[in-house]
CSV table of C-alpha atoms in Angstrom, one decimal:
chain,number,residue,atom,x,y,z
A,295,UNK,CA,-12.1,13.6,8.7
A,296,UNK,CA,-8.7,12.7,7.1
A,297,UNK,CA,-8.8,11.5,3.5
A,298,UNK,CA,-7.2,8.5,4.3
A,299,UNK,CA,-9.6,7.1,7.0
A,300,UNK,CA,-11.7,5.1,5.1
A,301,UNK,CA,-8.9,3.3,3.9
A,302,UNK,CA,-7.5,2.7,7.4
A,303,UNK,CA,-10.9,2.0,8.9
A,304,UNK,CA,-12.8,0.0,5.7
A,305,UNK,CA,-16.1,-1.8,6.2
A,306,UNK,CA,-16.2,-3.1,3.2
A,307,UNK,CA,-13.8,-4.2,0.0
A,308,UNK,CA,-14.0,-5.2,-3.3
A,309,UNK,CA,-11.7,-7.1,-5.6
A,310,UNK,CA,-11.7,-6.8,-9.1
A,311,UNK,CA,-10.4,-9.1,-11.1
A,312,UNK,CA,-10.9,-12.4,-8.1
A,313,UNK,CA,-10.3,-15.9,-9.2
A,314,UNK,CA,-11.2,-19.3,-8.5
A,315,UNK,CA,-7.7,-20.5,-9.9
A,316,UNK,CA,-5.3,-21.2,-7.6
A,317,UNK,CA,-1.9,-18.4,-6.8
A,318,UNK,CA,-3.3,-16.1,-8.8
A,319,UNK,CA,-3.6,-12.3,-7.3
A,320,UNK,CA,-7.1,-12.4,-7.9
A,321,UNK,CA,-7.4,-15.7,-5.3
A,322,UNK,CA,-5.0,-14.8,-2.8
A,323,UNK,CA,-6.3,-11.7,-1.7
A,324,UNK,CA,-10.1,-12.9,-1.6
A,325,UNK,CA,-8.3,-16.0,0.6
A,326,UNK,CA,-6.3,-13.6,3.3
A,327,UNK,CA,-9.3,-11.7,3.3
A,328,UNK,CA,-11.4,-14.2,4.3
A,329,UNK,CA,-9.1,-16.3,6.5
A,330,UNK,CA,-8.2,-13.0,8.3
A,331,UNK,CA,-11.5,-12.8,9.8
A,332,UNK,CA,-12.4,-9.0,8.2
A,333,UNK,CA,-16.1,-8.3,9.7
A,334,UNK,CA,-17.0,-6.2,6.3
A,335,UNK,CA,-18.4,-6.9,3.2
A,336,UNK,CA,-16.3,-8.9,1.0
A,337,UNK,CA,-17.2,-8.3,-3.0
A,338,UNK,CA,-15.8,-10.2,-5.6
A,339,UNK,CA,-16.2,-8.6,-9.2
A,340,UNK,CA,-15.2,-11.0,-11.7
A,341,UNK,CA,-17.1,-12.1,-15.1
A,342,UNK,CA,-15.7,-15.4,-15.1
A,343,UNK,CA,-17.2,-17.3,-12.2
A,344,UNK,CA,-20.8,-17.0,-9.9
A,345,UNK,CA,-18.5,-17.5,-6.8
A,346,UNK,CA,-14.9,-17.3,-5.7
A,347,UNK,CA,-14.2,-19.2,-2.7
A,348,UNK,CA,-17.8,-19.3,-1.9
A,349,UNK,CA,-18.5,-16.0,-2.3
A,350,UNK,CA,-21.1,-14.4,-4.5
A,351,UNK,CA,-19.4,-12.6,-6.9
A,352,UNK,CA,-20.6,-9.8,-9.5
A,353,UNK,CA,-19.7,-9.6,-13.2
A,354,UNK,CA,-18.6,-5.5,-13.2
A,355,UNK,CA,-17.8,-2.4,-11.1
A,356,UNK,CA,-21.9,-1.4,-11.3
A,357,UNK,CA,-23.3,-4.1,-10.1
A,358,UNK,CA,-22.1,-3.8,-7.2
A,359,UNK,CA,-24.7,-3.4,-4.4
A,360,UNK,CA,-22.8,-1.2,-2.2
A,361,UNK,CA,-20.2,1.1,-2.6
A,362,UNK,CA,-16.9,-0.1,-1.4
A,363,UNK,CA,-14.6,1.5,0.9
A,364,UNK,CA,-11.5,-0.4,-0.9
A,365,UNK,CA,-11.2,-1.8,-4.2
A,366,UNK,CA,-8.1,-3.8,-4.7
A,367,UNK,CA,-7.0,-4.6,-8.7
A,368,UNK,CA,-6.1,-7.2,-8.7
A,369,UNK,CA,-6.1,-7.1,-13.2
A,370,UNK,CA,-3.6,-6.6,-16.0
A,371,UNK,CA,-2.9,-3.5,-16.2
A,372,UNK,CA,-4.3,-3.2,-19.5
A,373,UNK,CA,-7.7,-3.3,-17.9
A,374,UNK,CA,-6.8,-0.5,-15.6
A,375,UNK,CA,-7.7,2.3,-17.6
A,376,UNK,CA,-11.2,1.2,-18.1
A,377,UNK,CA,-11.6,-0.4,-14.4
A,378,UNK,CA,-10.4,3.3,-13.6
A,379,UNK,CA,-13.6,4.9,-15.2
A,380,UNK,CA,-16.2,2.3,-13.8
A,381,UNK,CA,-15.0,3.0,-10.1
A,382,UNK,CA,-14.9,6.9,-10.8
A,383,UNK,CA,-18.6,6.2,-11.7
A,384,UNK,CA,-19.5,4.0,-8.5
A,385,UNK,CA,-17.9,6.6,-6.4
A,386,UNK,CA,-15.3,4.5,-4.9
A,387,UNK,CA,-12.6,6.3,-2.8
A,388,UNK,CA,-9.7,4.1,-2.4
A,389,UNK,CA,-8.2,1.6,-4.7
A,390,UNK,CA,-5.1,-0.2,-4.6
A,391,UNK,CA,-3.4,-1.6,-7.5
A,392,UNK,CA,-1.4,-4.4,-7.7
A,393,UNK,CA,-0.4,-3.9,-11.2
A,394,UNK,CA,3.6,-3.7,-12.2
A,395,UNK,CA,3.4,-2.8,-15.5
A,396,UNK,CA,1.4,0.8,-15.4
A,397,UNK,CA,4.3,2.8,-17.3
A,398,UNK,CA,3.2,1.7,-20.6
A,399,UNK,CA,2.3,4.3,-22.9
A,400,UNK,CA,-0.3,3.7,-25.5
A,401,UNK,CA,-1.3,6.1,-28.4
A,402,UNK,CA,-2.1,8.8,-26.6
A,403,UNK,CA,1.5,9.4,-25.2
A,404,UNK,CA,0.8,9.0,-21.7
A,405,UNK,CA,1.5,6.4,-19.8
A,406,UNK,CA,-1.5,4.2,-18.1
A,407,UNK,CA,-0.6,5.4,-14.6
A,408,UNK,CA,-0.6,8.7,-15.5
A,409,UNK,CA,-4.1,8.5,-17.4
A,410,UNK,CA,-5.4,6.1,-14.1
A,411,UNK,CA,-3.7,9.1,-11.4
A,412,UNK,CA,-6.0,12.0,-13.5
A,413,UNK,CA,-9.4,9.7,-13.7
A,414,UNK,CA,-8.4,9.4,-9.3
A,415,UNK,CA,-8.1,13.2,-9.2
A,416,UNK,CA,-11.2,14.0,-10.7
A,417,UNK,CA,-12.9,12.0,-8.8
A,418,UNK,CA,-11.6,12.8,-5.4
A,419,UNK,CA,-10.0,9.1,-5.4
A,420,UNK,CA,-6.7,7.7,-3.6
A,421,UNK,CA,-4.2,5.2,-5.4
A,422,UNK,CA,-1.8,2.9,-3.4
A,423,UNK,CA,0.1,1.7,-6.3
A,424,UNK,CA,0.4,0.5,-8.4
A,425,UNK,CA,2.9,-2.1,-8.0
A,426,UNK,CA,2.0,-2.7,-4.3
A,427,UNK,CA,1.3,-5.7,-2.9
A,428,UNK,CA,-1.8,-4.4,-0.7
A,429,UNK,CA,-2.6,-3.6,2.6
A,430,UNK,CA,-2.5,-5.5,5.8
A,431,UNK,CA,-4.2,-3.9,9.0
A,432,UNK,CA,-3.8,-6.6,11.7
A,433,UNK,CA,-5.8,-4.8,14.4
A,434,UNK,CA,-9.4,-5.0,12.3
A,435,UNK,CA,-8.1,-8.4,10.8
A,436,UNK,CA,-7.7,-6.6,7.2
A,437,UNK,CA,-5.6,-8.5,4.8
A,438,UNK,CA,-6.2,-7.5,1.3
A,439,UNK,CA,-3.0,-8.1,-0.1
A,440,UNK,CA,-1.4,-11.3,-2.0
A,441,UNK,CA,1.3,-11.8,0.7
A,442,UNK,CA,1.1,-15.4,1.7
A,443,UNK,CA,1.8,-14.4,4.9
A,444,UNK,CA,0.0,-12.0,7.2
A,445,UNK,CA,1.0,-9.5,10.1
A,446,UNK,CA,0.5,-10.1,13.7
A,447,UNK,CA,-0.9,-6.9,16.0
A,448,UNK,CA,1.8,-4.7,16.8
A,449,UNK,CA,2.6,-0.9,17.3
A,450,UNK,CA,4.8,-0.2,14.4
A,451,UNK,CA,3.3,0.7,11.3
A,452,UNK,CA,5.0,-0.3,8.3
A,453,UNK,CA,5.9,1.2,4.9
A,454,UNK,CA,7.8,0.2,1.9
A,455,UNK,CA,8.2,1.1,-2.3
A,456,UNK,CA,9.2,-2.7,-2.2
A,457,UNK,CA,7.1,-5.5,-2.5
A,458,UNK,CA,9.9,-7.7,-2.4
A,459,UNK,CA,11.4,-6.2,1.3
A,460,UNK,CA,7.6,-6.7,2.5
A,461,UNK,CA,7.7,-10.5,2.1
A,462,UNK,CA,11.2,-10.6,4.0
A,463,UNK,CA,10.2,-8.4,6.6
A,464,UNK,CA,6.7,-10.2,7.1
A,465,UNK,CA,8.9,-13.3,7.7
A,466,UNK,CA,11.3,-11.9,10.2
A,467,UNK,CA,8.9,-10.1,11.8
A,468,UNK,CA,6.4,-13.3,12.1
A,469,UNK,CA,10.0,-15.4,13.2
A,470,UNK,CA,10.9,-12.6,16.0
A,471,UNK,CA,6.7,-12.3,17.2
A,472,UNK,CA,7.2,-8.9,16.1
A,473,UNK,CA,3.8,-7.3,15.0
A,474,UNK,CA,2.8,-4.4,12.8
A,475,UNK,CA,-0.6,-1.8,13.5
A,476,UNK,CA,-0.3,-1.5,9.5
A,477,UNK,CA,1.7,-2.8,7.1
A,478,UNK,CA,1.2,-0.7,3.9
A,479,UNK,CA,3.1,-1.6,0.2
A,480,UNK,CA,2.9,1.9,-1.7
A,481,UNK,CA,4.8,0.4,-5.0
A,482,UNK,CA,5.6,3.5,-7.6
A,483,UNK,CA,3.2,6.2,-4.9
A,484,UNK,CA,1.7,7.5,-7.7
A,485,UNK,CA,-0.9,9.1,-5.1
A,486,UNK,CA,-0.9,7.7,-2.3
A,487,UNK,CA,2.8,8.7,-0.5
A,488,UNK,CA,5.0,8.7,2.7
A,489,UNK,CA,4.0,12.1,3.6
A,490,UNK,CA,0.5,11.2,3.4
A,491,UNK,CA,0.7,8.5,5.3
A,492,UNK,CA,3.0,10.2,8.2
A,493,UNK,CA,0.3,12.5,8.5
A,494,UNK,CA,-2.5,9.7,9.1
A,495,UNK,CA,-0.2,7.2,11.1
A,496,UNK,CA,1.2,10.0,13.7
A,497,UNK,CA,-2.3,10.4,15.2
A,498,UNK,CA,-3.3,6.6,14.7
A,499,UNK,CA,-3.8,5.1,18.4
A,500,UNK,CA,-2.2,1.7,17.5
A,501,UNK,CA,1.1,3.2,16.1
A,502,UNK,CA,3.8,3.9,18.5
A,503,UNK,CA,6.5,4.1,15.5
A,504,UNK,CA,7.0,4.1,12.2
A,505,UNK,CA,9.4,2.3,9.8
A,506,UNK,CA,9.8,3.3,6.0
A,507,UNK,CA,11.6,1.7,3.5
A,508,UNK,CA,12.4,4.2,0.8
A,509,UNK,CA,13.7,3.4,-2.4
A,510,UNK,CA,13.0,7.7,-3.7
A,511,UNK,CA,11.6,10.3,-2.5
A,512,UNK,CA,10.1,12.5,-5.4
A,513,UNK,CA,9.0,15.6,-3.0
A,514,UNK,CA,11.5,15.6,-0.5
A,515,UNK,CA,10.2,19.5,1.2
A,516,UNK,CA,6.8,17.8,1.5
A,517,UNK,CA,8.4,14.6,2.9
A,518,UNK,CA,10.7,16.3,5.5
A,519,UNK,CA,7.8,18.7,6.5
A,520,UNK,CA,5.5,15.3,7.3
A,521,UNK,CA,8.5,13.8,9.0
A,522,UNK,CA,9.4,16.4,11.6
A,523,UNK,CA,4.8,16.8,12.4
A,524,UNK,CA,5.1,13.6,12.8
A,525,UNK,CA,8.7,13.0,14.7
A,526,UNK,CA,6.7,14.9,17.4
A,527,UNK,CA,4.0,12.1,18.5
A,528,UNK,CA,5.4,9.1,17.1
A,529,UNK,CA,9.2,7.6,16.8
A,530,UNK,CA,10.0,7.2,13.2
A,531,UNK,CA,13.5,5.5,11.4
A,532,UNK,CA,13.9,5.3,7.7
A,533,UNK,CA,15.2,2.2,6.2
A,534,UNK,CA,17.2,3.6,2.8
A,535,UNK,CA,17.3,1.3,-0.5
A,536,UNK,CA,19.4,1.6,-3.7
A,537,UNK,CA,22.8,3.6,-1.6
A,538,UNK,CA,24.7,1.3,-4.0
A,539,UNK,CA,25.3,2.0,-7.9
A,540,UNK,CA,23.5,-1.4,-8.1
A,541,UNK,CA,21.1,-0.6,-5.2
A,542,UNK,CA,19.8,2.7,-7.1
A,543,UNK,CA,19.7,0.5,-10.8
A,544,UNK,CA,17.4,-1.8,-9.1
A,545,UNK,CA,15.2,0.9,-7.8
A,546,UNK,CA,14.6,2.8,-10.7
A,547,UNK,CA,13.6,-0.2,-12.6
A,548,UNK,CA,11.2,-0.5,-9.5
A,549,UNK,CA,9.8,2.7,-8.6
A,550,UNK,CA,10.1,4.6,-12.8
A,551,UNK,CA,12.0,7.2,-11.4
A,552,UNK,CA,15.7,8.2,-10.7
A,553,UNK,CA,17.1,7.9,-7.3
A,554,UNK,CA,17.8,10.9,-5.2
A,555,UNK,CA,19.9,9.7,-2.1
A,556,UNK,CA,18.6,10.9,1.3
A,557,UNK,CA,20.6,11.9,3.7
A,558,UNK,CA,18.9,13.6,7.0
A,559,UNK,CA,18.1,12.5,10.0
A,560,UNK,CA,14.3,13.0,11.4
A,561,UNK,CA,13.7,15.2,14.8
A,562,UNK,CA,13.1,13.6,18.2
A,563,UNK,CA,14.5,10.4,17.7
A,564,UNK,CA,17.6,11.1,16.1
A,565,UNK,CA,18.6,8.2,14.6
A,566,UNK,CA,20.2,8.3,11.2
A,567,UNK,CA,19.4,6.3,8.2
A,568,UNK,CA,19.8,2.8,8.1
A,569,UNK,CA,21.1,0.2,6.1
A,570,UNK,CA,20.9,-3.4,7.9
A,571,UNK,CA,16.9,-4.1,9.0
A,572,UNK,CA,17.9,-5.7,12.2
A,573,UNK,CA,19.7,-2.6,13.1
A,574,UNK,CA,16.3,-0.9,12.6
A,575,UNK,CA,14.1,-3.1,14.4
A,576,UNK,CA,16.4,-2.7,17.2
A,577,UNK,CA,16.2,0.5,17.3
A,578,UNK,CA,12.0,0.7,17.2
A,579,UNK,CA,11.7,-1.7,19.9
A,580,UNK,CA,14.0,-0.6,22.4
């Protein structure tokens, strides 16, 4: 089984950190998630309220009846370290954190995303994030992100650093009745990466083809080795960020990391990289 199914194919999800107050994180995702129309469990964890949109909702991590497939933080990143160790214990696989502000460093003189990715590791668990803003899989009506708009059904999976370009795409693609088999915001990829997810999207049966939006690539070996497998079942175009001195000043604030430009273009459908994200789509849906 690939590591990554049980994120692609979750029955159930909790959210740590839900709210009853209105445009926070915490309420937006436990809203698309339950105005999606997801069959699975849905588990708030929150000490504040009994219910969060008339959902039963548990005070911490262990109280949890189940374990979930997905846990989506939905917290200050302050909390993260410790949320960290409470999921580690409940065994949960896959947890996406919406968190921007995981490069602090405290006393120990590592950063809280680098103390959160070595509590995952141990514990044989995935990050997307943090700094994403969630996951959207349209075909098993999954929304557990705090986009306020969703993805229709489609066959192109999506995948961006940005959360910002996943807002504007969401709305051209909903303006054009373009639709996505996954829409997936990997933030900084401190785990959870492009190559990981070419590997699970180039046998997924929904996905025809594959658009990434890259602001930097960290292993670019591993990425061009998962880009050529997967050029070979599925139709891929890369849609390159920060090409401009101001591009690449506005990525590294995002991602933490300097840009390294990519130039290449991936086997099979030989299109180069591209700048303008009509010029992309076009090219996917022709």
């Amino acid at each position: 089984m690939n590591l990554l199914t049980s994120l692609f194919k979750p029955k159930s999800v909790a959210v740590i950190g839900a709210s009853s107050q209105p445009f926070r994180a915490g309420n937006i995702v436990i809203k698309n998630l339950l105005q999606g129309g997801f069959e699975g469990a849905i588990m708030p964890v929150t000490p504040k309220y009994s219910t969060v949109c008339g959902v039963l909702a548990y005070k911490k991590v262990s109280d949890l009846p189940l374990v979930p497939d997905i846990a989506v933080l939905c917290t200050h990143a302050s909390r993260n370290l410790e949320l960290f160790k409470q999921l580690a214990e409940k065994e949960v696989k896959n947890v996406i954190v919406l968190s921007s502000d995981m490069h602090t460093i405290d006393e120990s003189g590592l950063s809280l995303q680098a103390q959160c990715v070595e509590i995952a590791r141990k514990a044989k668990m995935r990050i997307l994030g943090p700094n994403s803003l969630g996951l959207i899989l349209p075909w098993i009506n999954f929304n557990a992100s705090f986009s306020p708009v969703t993805a229709q059904q489609g066959k192109i999976a999506f995948i961006s650093q940005s959360a910002a370009v996943c807002t504007t795409v969401l709305d051209w693609a909903n303006d054009k009745n373009i639709g996505f088999s996954a829409f997936i915001s990997i933030g900084n990829a401190s785990d959870i990466n492009f190559a990981d997810l070419l590997d699970y999207l180039s046998t997924d049966s929904k996905t025809e083809a594959i658009l990434l939006y890259v602001d930097t690539i960290d292993d670019a070996r591993r990425f061009m080795s998962a880009a050529r497998a997967a050029s070979r079942n599925r139709r891929i175009l890369v849609l390159k960020g920060g090409r401009t001195r101001a591009g690449k000043k506005a990525a590294k604030a995002h991602t933490g990391v300097t840009i390294r430009l990519i130039s290449f273009m991936i086997p099979r459908f030989a299109a180069p990289v591209c700048c303008e994200l009509k010029t992309t789509m076009n090219c996917l849906l022709r």
